[in-house]
Coordinates of C-alpha atoms in Angstrom, one line a residue:
M1 CA 0.5 -24.5 34.8
H2 CA 2.3 -21.3 33.9
Q3 CA 1.5 -22.3 30.4
S4 CA -2.0 -22.7 30.8
G5 CA -2.4 -19.5 32.9
E6 CA -0.4 -17.6 29.8
T7 CA -3.3 -19.2 27.4
V8 CA -5.8 -18.0 29.5
R9 CA -4.4 -14.4 29.4
F10 CA -4.0 -14.5 25.8
L11 CA -7.5 -15.3 25.5
I12 CA -8.7 -12.6 27.4
H13 CA -6.2 -10.1 25.4
L14 CA -8.0 -11.7 22.3
F15 CA -11.4 -11.4 23.3
N16 CA -10.7 -7.8 24.2
G17 CA -8.9 -6.8 21.4
R18 CA -9.4 -4.3 18.3
W19 CA -9.1 -6.6 15.7
F20 CA -11.6 -9.7 17.3
M21 CA -14.0 -6.2 17.7
V22 CA -13.2 -6.1 13.9
F23 CA -14.3 -9.9 12.9
A24 CA -16.9 -9.5 15.7
S25 CA -18.5 -6.2 13.8
F26 CA -18.1 -8.4 10.3
L27 CA -20.7 -11.2 11.7
I28 CA -22.9 -8.7 13.1
M29 CA -22.9 -6.4 9.7
A30 CA -23.1 -10.0 7.5
C31 CA -26.3 -10.4 9.6
A32 CA -27.9 -6.6 9.4
G33 CA -29.1 -6.4 5.8
A34 CA -32.2 -8.3 6.2
T35 CA -34.3 -5.1 4.4
Y36 CA -32.4 -5.8 1.6
L37 CA -34.5 -9.2 1.4
F38 CA -37.5 -7.2 0.8
G39 CA -38.0 -7.6 -2.8
T40 CA -37.9 -12.0 -2.2
Y41 CA -40.6 -12.1 0.5
S42 CA -43.0 -9.2 -0.2
K43 CA -44.6 -11.3 -3.0
D44 CA -45.6 -13.9 -0.1
I45 CA -47.0 -10.8 1.8
K46 CA -48.6 -9.2 -1.2
S47 CA -50.6 -12.7 -1.8
T48 CA -51.4 -13.8 1.6
L49 CA -53.0 -10.1 2.9
G50 CA -54.5 -9.4 -0.5
Y51 CA -52.5 -6.1 -0.9
D52 CA -52.3 -3.9 -4.1
Q53 CA -49.0 -2.4 -5.0
T54 CA -49.7 0.9 -3.2
T55 CA -50.1 -0.8 0.3
L56 CA -47.3 -3.0 -0.4
N57 CA -45.3 -0.1 -1.2
L58 CA -46.6 2.1 2.2
L59 CA -45.2 -1.1 3.5
G60 CA -42.2 -0.8 2.3
F61 CA -41.7 2.8 3.2
F62 CA -42.2 2.0 6.8
K63 CA -39.2 -0.8 6.3
D64 CA -37.1 2.0 4.7
L65 CA -38.6 4.3 7.5
G66 CA -37.2 2.3 10.6
A67 CA -34.1 0.8 8.9
N68 CA -33.2 4.9 8.2
V69 CA -34.4 6.9 11.1
G70 CA -31.7 5.8 13.8
V71 CA -31.8 8.9 15.6
M72 CA -33.0 6.8 18.8
S73 CA -30.1 4.2 18.4
G74 CA -27.4 7.3 18.5
L75 CA -29.2 8.8 21.4
I76 CA -29.2 6.0 23.2
A77 CA -25.7 5.3 22.5
E78 CA -24.5 8.4 23.7
V79 CA -25.5 7.8 27.1
T80 CA -25.3 3.8 27.8
P81 CA -23.0 0.9 26.8
T82 CA -22.7 -0.6 23.7
W83 CA -23.8 -4.0 24.8
F84 CA -27.0 -2.4 25.9
V85 CA -27.6 -0.8 22.3
L86 CA -26.9 -4.3 20.7
I87 CA -29.3 -5.9 23.1
I88 CA -32.2 -3.7 22.4
G89 CA -31.3 -4.1 18.5
S90 CA -31.7 -8.2 19.0
A91 CA -34.7 -7.9 20.9
M92 CA -36.4 -5.5 18.0
N93 CA -35.2 -7.6 15.2
F94 CA -37.0 -10.4 16.5
V95 CA -40.1 -9.2 18.1
G96 CA -40.7 -7.1 14.3
Y97 CA -40.0 -10.3 12.3
F98 CA -41.3 -12.8 14.3
M99 CA -44.5 -11.1 14.2
I100 CA -44.4 -10.6 10.1
W101 CA -44.0 -14.4 9.8
L102 CA -46.6 -15.7 12.1
T103 CA -48.7 -13.4 10.2
V104 CA -47.8 -14.6 6.5
T105 CA -48.2 -18.0 8.2
G106 CA -51.5 -17.7 9.3
K107 CA -50.7 -18.6 12.7
V108 CA -52.4 -15.3 13.7
A109 CA -55.6 -13.1 12.4
K110 CA -54.9 -11.4 9.7
P111 CA -53.6 -7.8 11.4
K112 CA -54.5 -4.3 10.4
V113 CA -52.0 -2.5 7.6
W114 CA -50.9 -0.3 10.4
Q115 CA -50.1 -3.2 12.4
M116 CA -48.1 -4.6 9.7
C117 CA -46.3 -1.2 9.1
L118 CA -45.5 -1.7 12.8
Y119 CA -44.0 -4.8 12.8
I120 CA -42.0 -3.8 9.6
C121 CA -40.5 -0.6 10.7
I122 CA -39.7 -2.0 14.3
G123 CA -37.5 -5.1 13.0
A124 CA -35.9 -2.9 10.0
N125 CA -35.1 -0.7 13.0
S126 CA -33.0 -3.0 15.1
Q127 CA -30.2 -2.8 12.2
N128 CA -29.7 0.9 13.3
F129 CA -28.8 -0.8 16.7
A130 CA -26.6 -3.0 15.0
N131 CA -24.8 -0.3 13.0
T132 CA -24.7 2.6 15.9
G133 CA -23.1 -0.1 18.0
A134 CA -20.5 -1.9 15.8
L135 CA -20.0 0.4 13.0
V136 CA -19.7 3.4 14.9
T137 CA -17.3 1.6 17.6
C138 CA -15.2 0.8 14.5
V139 CA -14.6 4.1 13.2
K140 CA -13.9 5.4 16.4
N141 CA -11.4 2.5 17.4
F142 CA -9.9 3.3 13.4
P143 CA -10.2 6.9 13.0
E144 CA -7.3 7.1 10.3
S145 CA -8.8 4.2 8.7
R146 CA -12.2 5.2 8.5
G147 CA -12.8 5.2 4.8
V148 CA -11.9 1.5 4.4
M149 CA -13.3 0.6 7.9
L150 CA -17.0 1.9 6.5
G151 CA -16.6 0.3 3.3
L152 CA -15.9 -3.2 4.5
L153 CA -18.6 -3.0 7.4
K154 CA -21.3 -2.0 4.8
G155 CA -20.0 -4.3 2.2
Y156 CA -20.7 -7.2 4.7
V157 CA -24.3 -5.4 5.3
G158 CA -24.7 -5.5 1.1
L159 CA -23.6 -9.3 0.9
S160 CA -25.9 -10.0 4.0
G161 CA -28.9 -10.6 1.7
A162 CA -27.0 -13.2 -0.4
I163 CA -25.6 -14.8 2.7
M164 CA -29.1 -15.4 4.5
T165 CA -30.7 -16.5 1.0
Q166 CA -28.0 -19.6 0.9
L167 CA -28.8 -20.3 4.7
Y168 CA -32.4 -20.4 4.3
F169 CA -32.2 -22.9 1.1
A170 CA -30.2 -24.8 3.4
I171 CA -32.3 -24.7 6.0
Y172 CA -36.0 -24.2 4.6
G173 CA -35.5 -25.0 1.4
N174 CA -37.8 -23.2 -1.5
D175 CA -39.9 -21.9 1.1
S176 CA -39.6 -17.9 1.0
K177 CA -42.2 -17.7 4.1
S178 CA -39.5 -19.5 6.1
L179 CA -37.1 -16.6 4.8
I180 CA -39.1 -14.4 7.1
L181 CA -38.6 -16.8 10.1
L182 CA -34.9 -16.9 9.6
I183 CA -34.1 -13.1 9.3
A184 CA -35.8 -13.1 12.7
W185 CA -33.9 -15.2 14.9
L186 CA -30.3 -15.5 13.0
P187 CA -29.4 -11.8 13.3
A188 CA -30.7 -11.5 17.2
V189 CA -28.4 -14.6 17.8
V190 CA -25.2 -13.1 16.4
S191 CA -25.8 -9.6 17.9
L192 CA -26.1 -11.6 21.6
V193 CA -23.1 -14.0 20.9
F194 CA -20.9 -10.9 20.2
V195 CA -22.4 -8.5 22.5
Y196 CA -19.6 -8.4 25.2
S197 CA -16.8 -7.9 21.9
I198 CA -17.8 -4.7 20.7
R199 CA -16.2 -1.7 22.8
E200 CA -14.2 1.4 22.3
K201 CA -10.5 0.5 22.6
K202 CA -7.6 2.8 22.9
V203 CA -6.5 4.1 19.5
V204 CA -3.2 2.4 19.2
R205 CA -2.4 2.8 15.3
Q206 CA 0.0 -0.1 13.9
R207 CA 2.6 0.1 11.1
N208 CA 0.6 -2.5 9.0
E209 CA -3.0 -1.6 9.8
L210 CA -3.8 -0.6 6.1
N211 CA -2.1 -4.0 5.0
V212 CA -4.5 -5.8 7.3
F213 CA -7.4 -3.9 6.4
Y214 CA -6.3 -5.3 2.6
N215 CA -6.2 -8.8 3.9
F216 CA -9.8 -8.4 5.0
L217 CA -10.7 -6.9 1.8
Y218 CA -9.3 -10.0 -0.4
L219 CA -11.0 -12.4 1.9
S220 CA -14.3 -10.8 1.5
I221 CA -14.0 -10.4 -2.1
F222 CA -13.5 -14.2 -2.4
L223 CA -16.4 -14.5 -0.4
A224 CA -18.5 -12.1 -2.5
L225 CA -17.3 -14.0 -5.8
F226 CA -18.4 -17.4 -4.3
L227 CA -21.6 -16.1 -3.6
M228 CA -21.8 -15.1 -7.3
A229 CA -20.7 -18.1 -8.6
M230 CA -23.6 -19.5 -6.5
N231 CA -26.1 -17.1 -7.5
I232 CA -25.0 -18.1 -11.3
A233 CA -25.3 -21.9 -10.9
E234 CA -28.5 -22.0 -8.8
K235 CA -30.1 -20.4 -12.3
Q236 CA -28.4 -23.2 -14.5
V237 CA -28.6 -26.3 -12.4
H238 CA -31.0 -27.5 -10.3
F239 CA -29.7 -27.6 -6.8
T240 CA -30.9 -30.1 -4.2
K241 CA -30.9 -30.0 -0.3
A242 CA -27.6 -31.6 0.3
A243 CA -26.0 -28.9 -2.5
Y244 CA -27.8 -26.0 -0.8
T245 CA -26.4 -27.6 2.8
A246 CA -22.9 -27.7 1.1
S247 CA -22.8 -24.1 -0.3
A248 CA -23.9 -22.7 2.9
T249 CA -21.7 -24.7 4.7
I250 CA -18.9 -23.3 2.5
C251 CA -20.1 -19.5 3.2
C252 CA -20.0 -20.1 6.4
V253 CA -16.4 -21.2 6.4
L254 CA -15.4 -18.3 4.7
L255 CA -17.4 -15.9 6.8
F256 CA -14.8 -17.0 9.4
V257 CA -11.5 -17.0 7.9
P258 CA -10.9 -13.5 8.7
L259 CA -10.8 -14.5 12.5
T260 CA -7.2 -15.8 11.5
V261 CA -6.4 -12.4 10.2
A262 CA -7.5 -11.0 13.6
V263 CA -5.8 -13.6 16.0
K264 CA -2.5 -13.1 14.0
Q265 CA -2.5 -9.1 14.6
E266 CA -3.7 -9.8 18.4
I267 CA -0.6 -12.3 18.4
E268 CA 1.4 -9.7 17.2
V269 CA 0.4 -7.0 19.8
W270 CA 0.7 -9.4 22.8
N271 CA 4.2 -10.3 21.7
M272 CA 4.9 -6.0 21.7
K273 CA 2.9 -6.1 24.9
K274 CA 5.5 -8.2 26.4
L275 CA 8.7 -6.6 25.2
P276 CA 10.4 -3.8 27.5
V277 CA 9.5 -0.3 26.7
E278 CA 11.4 2.8 27.7
E279 CA 9.6 5.0 29.6
P280 CA 9.6 8.6 27.9
S281 CA 11.6 11.6 29.5
E282 CA 9.1 14.0 28.5
V283 CA 5.6 14.1 28.1
K284 CA 4.3 16.4 25.7
V285 CA 1.4 18.4 27.6
E286 CA -1.1 20.4 25.7
N287 CA -1.2 24.5 25.8
P288 CA -3.6 24.9 29.3
K289 CA -5.0 28.0 28.2
K290 CA -6.2 25.9 25.1
E291 CA -7.8 23.6 27.4
L292 CA -9.4 26.3 29.2
V293 CA -10.4 27.8 25.8
Q294 CA -12.2 24.5 24.9
E295 CA -13.5 23.9 28.4
D296 CA -15.4 27.6 28.1
K297 CA -16.8 26.9 24.7
E298 CA -18.5 23.8 26.1
M299 CA -20.2 25.4 28.9
K300 CA -21.6 28.2 26.5
S301 CA -25.5 26.9 25.8
C302 CA -25.7 24.8 22.6
F303 CA -28.6 27.4 21.5
L304 CA -26.1 30.2 21.7
T305 CA -23.4 28.7 19.3
V306 CA -25.5 27.0 16.6
F307 CA -25.0 29.1 14.3
N308 CA -21.2 29.8 15.1
P309 CA -20.0 26.5 14.2
P310 CA -16.0 25.4 14.3
P311 CA -14.2 25.1 11.2
R312 CA -14.9 21.6 9.1
G313 CA -13.2 18.9 10.4
E314 CA -13.5 19.9 14.5
D315 CA -16.5 18.4 16.7
Y316 CA -19.5 20.1 15.3
T317 CA -22.5 20.2 18.5
I318 CA -25.7 18.1 17.2
L319 CA -27.8 21.1 16.2
Q320 CA -24.7 23.4 14.6
A321 CA -24.2 20.1 12.2
L322 CA -27.9 19.5 11.5
L323 CA -28.5 23.3 10.8
S324 CA -24.9 23.9 8.6
L325 CA -25.6 24.4 4.6
D326 CA -23.0 21.3 4.4
M327 CA -25.8 19.0 6.1
I328 CA -28.4 20.6 4.2
I329 CA -26.7 20.1 1.0
L330 CA -25.7 16.5 2.0
F331 CA -29.4 15.7 3.3
V332 CA -30.9 16.6 -0.2
A333 CA -28.3 14.9 -2.6
T334 CA -29.2 12.0 0.0
F335 CA -32.9 12.4 -0.5
C336 CA -32.5 11.7 -4.1
G337 CA -29.9 9.4 -4.3
L338 CA -30.7 6.9 -1.6
G339 CA -34.4 7.5 -2.0
S340 CA -34.5 6.2 -5.7
S341 CA -32.3 3.3 -5.1
L342 CA -34.6 2.2 -2.4
T343 CA -37.4 2.4 -4.3
A344 CA -35.7 0.3 -7.0
V345 CA -34.6 -2.3 -4.9
D346 CA -38.0 -2.6 -3.1
N347 CA -40.1 -2.9 -6.1
L348 CA -37.5 -5.4 -7.8
G349 CA -39.8 -8.4 -6.9
Q350 CA -42.5 -6.6 -9.2
I351 CA -39.8 -5.8 -12.0
G352 CA -39.3 -8.9 -12.7
E353 CA -42.8 -10.4 -12.5
S354 CA -44.1 -7.3 -14.7
L355 CA -41.6 -8.7 -17.2
G356 CA -42.2 -12.3 -17.2
Y357 CA -39.5 -13.5 -15.1
P358 CA -39.9 -16.6 -13.0
N359 CA -39.7 -16.5 -9.4
H360 CA -36.3 -18.2 -9.4
T361 CA -35.0 -15.9 -11.7
V362 CA -36.0 -12.9 -9.4
S363 CA -34.9 -14.3 -6.5
S364 CA -31.3 -14.3 -9.0
F365 CA -31.8 -10.1 -9.0
V366 CA -32.3 -9.8 -5.3
S367 CA -28.9 -11.5 -5.1
L368 CA -27.2 -9.9 -7.7
V369 CA -28.2 -6.7 -6.0
S370 CA -27.0 -7.7 -2.9
I371 CA -23.8 -9.0 -4.4
W372 CA -23.1 -5.5 -6.0
N373 CA -24.3 -4.0 -3.3
Y374 CA -21.4 -5.2 -1.3
F375 CA -18.8 -4.3 -4.4
G376 CA -19.9 -0.7 -4.4
R377 CA -19.4 -0.3 -1.1
V378 CA -16.0 -1.7 -0.5
F379 CA -15.2 0.1 -3.9
S380 CA -16.3 3.7 -2.5
G381 CA -14.7 3.1 0.5
F382 CA -11.2 1.8 -0.4
V383 CA -11.2 3.9 -3.6
S384 CA -12.3 7.3 -1.8
E385 CA -9.4 6.8 0.9
Y386 CA -7.3 6.1 -1.7
L387 CA -8.0 9.2 -3.9
L388 CA -8.3 11.4 -0.9
A389 CA -4.9 10.7 0.4
K390 CA -3.1 10.4 -3.0
Y391 CA -5.1 13.2 -4.9
K392 CA -6.6 15.2 -2.2
L393 CA -10.0 14.2 -4.3
P394 CA -13.3 15.7 -2.3
R395 CA -15.1 12.1 -1.2
P396 CA -18.7 14.3 -2.3
L397 CA -16.9 14.2 -6.0
M398 CA -17.2 10.5 -5.9
M399 CA -20.5 10.6 -4.6
T400 CA -21.4 12.6 -7.7
F401 CA -20.4 10.0 -9.9
V402 CA -22.1 7.0 -8.0
L403 CA -25.5 8.9 -8.8
L404 CA -24.6 9.5 -12.4
L405 CA -24.4 5.2 -12.7
S406 CA -27.3 4.9 -10.8
C407 CA -29.0 7.1 -13.7
V408 CA -28.3 4.4 -15.9
G409 CA -29.5 1.5 -13.9
H410 CA -32.7 3.2 -13.5
L411 CA -32.9 4.1 -17.6
L412 CA -32.5 0.4 -18.1
I413 CA -35.8 -0.2 -16.1
A414 CA -37.7 2.0 -17.7
F415 CA -36.5 0.7 -21.6
P416 CA -35.9 -2.7 -21.2
V417 CA -34.0 -5.1 -23.8
P418 CA -33.8 -8.8 -23.5
G419 CA -31.4 -9.3 -20.3
S420 CA -31.4 -5.5 -19.3
V421 CA -32.7 -6.3 -15.9
Y422 CA -29.3 -8.3 -15.0
I423 CA -27.4 -5.0 -16.0
A424 CA -29.5 -2.6 -13.8
S425 CA -29.5 -4.9 -10.8
I426 CA -25.7 -4.7 -11.0
L427 CA -25.9 -1.2 -11.5
M428 CA -28.6 -0.1 -9.0
G429 CA -26.5 -2.5 -6.4
F430 CA -23.2 -1.4 -6.8
S431 CA -24.5 2.7 -6.8
F432 CA -26.9 2.2 -3.7
G433 CA -23.9 0.1 -1.6
A434 CA -21.3 3.1 -3.0
Q435 CA -23.5 5.8 -1.8
L436 CA -23.7 4.6 2.1
P437 CA -19.7 4.1 3.0
L438 CA -19.8 7.9 1.3
L439 CA -22.3 9.4 3.5
F440 CA -21.4 7.7 6.2
A441 CA -17.5 9.1 6.0
I442 CA -18.5 12.7 4.6
I443 CA -20.2 13.3 7.7
S444 CA -17.6 12.0 10.2
E445 CA -14.7 14.4 8.7
L446 CA -17.2 17.8 8.3
F447 CA -18.5 17.1 11.6
G448 CA -16.3 15.2 14.1
L449 CA -16.6 12.3 15.9
K450 CA -17.7 13.7 19.1
Y451 CA -21.2 13.1 18.2
Y452 CA -21.0 10.8 15.5
S453 CA -23.5 8.0 16.7
T454 CA -26.1 10.4 16.4
L455 CA -25.0 12.8 13.5
F456 CA -24.7 9.7 11.2
N457 CA -28.1 8.4 11.8
C458 CA -29.2 11.8 11.3
G459 CA -27.9 11.6 7.8
Q460 CA -29.7 9.0 7.1
L461 CA -33.2 10.8 7.7
A462 CA -33.4 11.9 3.9
S463 CA -33.6 8.3 3.0
P464 CA -36.9 7.1 4.0
L465 CA -38.4 10.7 3.1
G466 CA -37.2 9.9 -0.6
S467 CA -38.5 6.6 -0.2
Y468 CA -41.7 7.8 0.7
I469 CA -42.2 10.3 -1.8
L470 CA -40.7 8.2 -4.7
N471 CA -41.7 4.5 -3.5
V472 CA -45.3 5.0 -2.5
R473 CA -46.4 8.4 -4.0
V474 CA -45.0 7.9 -7.0
T475 CA -43.7 4.4 -8.2
G476 CA -46.8 2.7 -6.3
M477 CA -49.5 4.9 -7.8
L478 CA -48.4 4.9 -11.0
Y479 CA -48.0 1.2 -11.1
D480 CA -51.6 1.0 -9.6
R481 CA -52.8 3.3 -12.5
E482 CA -51.3 1.1 -15.2
A483 CA -52.7 -2.0 -13.8
L484 CA -56.2 -0.5 -13.0
K485 CA -56.1 0.2 -17.0
Q486 CA -55.3 -3.5 -17.6
L487 CA -58.1 -4.6 -15.3
K488 CA -60.5 -2.3 -17.2
A489 CA -59.2 -3.5 -20.8
R490 CA -60.4 -6.9 -19.7
G491 CA -63.4 -6.1 -18.4
L492 CA -62.6 -6.4 -14.8
T493 CA -62.8 -4.5 -11.7
R494 CA -60.6 -4.0 -8.4
K495 CA -63.2 -6.2 -6.5
D496 CA -62.8 -9.2 -8.7
V497 CA -59.0 -9.7 -8.2
K498 CA -57.3 -10.5 -4.7
D499 CA -53.9 -8.4 -5.7
L500 CA -53.2 -6.0 -8.2
T501 CA -50.8 -7.3 -10.7
C502 CA -49.7 -5.1 -13.7
I503 CA -47.9 -7.1 -16.4
G504 CA -45.5 -5.5 -19.0
S505 CA -42.7 -2.9 -19.8
Q506 CA -44.9 0.0 -19.4
C507 CA -45.5 -0.6 -15.9
Y508 CA -42.6 0.8 -14.3
K509 CA -41.6 2.7 -17.8
L510 CA -42.6 6.4 -16.0
P511 CA -41.9 5.8 -12.7
F512 CA -37.8 4.9 -13.0
V513 CA -38.1 7.9 -16.0
I514 CA -38.6 9.8 -12.8
L515 CA -36.3 8.2 -11.0
A516 CA -33.4 8.8 -13.3
A517 CA -34.0 12.6 -13.7
V518 CA -34.7 12.9 -9.6
T519 CA -31.2 11.1 -9.1
F520 CA -29.3 13.5 -11.6
F521 CA -30.4 16.4 -9.7
G522 CA -28.7 14.8 -6.5
A523 CA -25.8 14.2 -8.8
L524 CA -25.6 17.9 -9.5
V525 CA -26.2 18.9 -5.9
S526 CA -23.3 16.8 -4.8
L527 CA -21.0 18.3 -7.1
V528 CA -22.1 21.7 -5.4
L529 CA -21.0 20.0 -2.0
A530 CA -17.7 18.7 -3.5
L531 CA -17.0 22.5 -5.0
R532 CA -17.7 23.6 -1.4
T533 CA -15.3 21.3 0.6
R534 CA -12.5 21.3 -2.0
K535 CA -10.2 23.3 -0.1
F536 CA -10.8 21.1 3.4
Y537 CA -10.1 17.8 1.6
K538 CA -6.6 19.6 0.3
G539 CA -5.6 19.6 4.0
D540 CA -4.4 17.0 6.5
I541 CA -7.8 16.1 7.7
Y542 CA -6.4 13.0 9.8
K543 CA -3.8 15.4 11.6
K544 CA -5.4 15.3 14.8
F545 CA -6.0 11.6 15.2
R546 CA -2.4 10.7 13.7
E547 CA -1.1 13.1 17.1
S548 CA -3.3 11.2 19.5
S549 CA -2.6 7.8 18.7
E550 CA 1.1 8.5 18.2
S551 CA 0.8 9.7 21.9
N552 CA -0.5 6.3 22.9
S553 CA 1.1 4.4 20.3
V554 CA 2.7 1.0 20.8
L555 CA 4.0 0.7 17.0
V556 CA 3.5 -3.1 16.3
S557 CA 6.5 -3.9 13.3
D558 CA 6.0 -6.7 10.5
S559 CA 5.7 -9.8 12.2
R560 CA 8.8 -11.1 9.8
K561 CA 11.0 -8.6 11.3
S562 CA 9.9 -9.2 15.1

């Protein structure tokens, strides 16, 4: 009886633990990247509803708008518990994508364009609620490991496209319309299952914390390599339904392997809690005058202090952060970098079509972007953290390097050679993925964690704006102009065809030259931010978090020593 009671108490401890919360966050993030699959099912929307490329790109813009305008989720998270944020996200995800599925399968009457834009915007916006609920909570629970934490979490988002592709092949076969149905129900269910596991915990730093994250990294890399191997195999060999089922089963097993790492860490914490701990003879008390000063500052109106921000790294108010020169520079770099990357990823299906690739190969491009998106995210998270700790290298400098790499990918689309789209997919996926953890980490480091739920969502606002201008107003219109030229050469008009399609390398040449130039400008802007913040990054930016965790610390030694 005593043993069973002990087991129940441990299970309660496990499900309430920080490490189990990390595992739950991995699964939520692994289903939170449905927007990256737009290139796979966008052709179904285009052909079923008879859209031209400009209209389809408008739909893509509202998808990006929903995915990146997460201010509402941030503000809701400031005043409500995390479980409420996740439930709202689940409901929005299901409603938005389920309505799109009903539309493309003809189960409801053809909606107006603005209604389709609303559906996809609602569905895409749900991922902000998952991000705010899981990602922000994890950063607050592991403040000294935020770079690697962000890299891992956003890495799983990057893999989600490839993961859901495997699942939809196994469940629905090669029916891309059913992929929309999978996107509707799967993320909603996963968020609901773990809705009470995601919450802020007391920060207690463990000695082996970084090693644990490296274990998570190795497992996620193995998952990514498996997905890449399946992507290559599916191009070379015809997969049966049974083969797809086996592949999806292995994928699910690999997704749950990190649970063993989480359980091992929670066992260590559980055992250390049972050890007798001496009460400290003295308790360090902060200077009461300092507390009074802080309280006095908080009592002042945020409008009076908006142009009198604290030093970098301290907690900015929302207005202080949004109106700071650092945030404006970061906004411009994000507009150029992520705006161009989103445009490239959204048009990947049509790029493959214009260059004569079959549908199955186009799906491979989307999977390649998803997988290398993952590698970009974990690389930028772990490597930027290492370079910061070892050499005090400013994180914005790494963003400069990433944007320069993105330029190469855009130029490979503008001037294609045999096989160049494969390389471009890898480069674009890697650079696209690498930008997000860098952006989120920079915001948390420069402006503090107090209003991070709102600020990191505000930081993404430049992305949909860049996507609208570069995707709808530039790429879509130039593509349609070229397609109309081809129609005219064949003696046809727009009314003679259902959907407007352009064939040939010239379809995307000029748009992607423009994207490369815009991205290069973004790289120069991020270099300016690196120069402005180099002195800040040379200091000990995590000192206050280290002192805070040490005051609560129950140091957990390596399991072999315990």
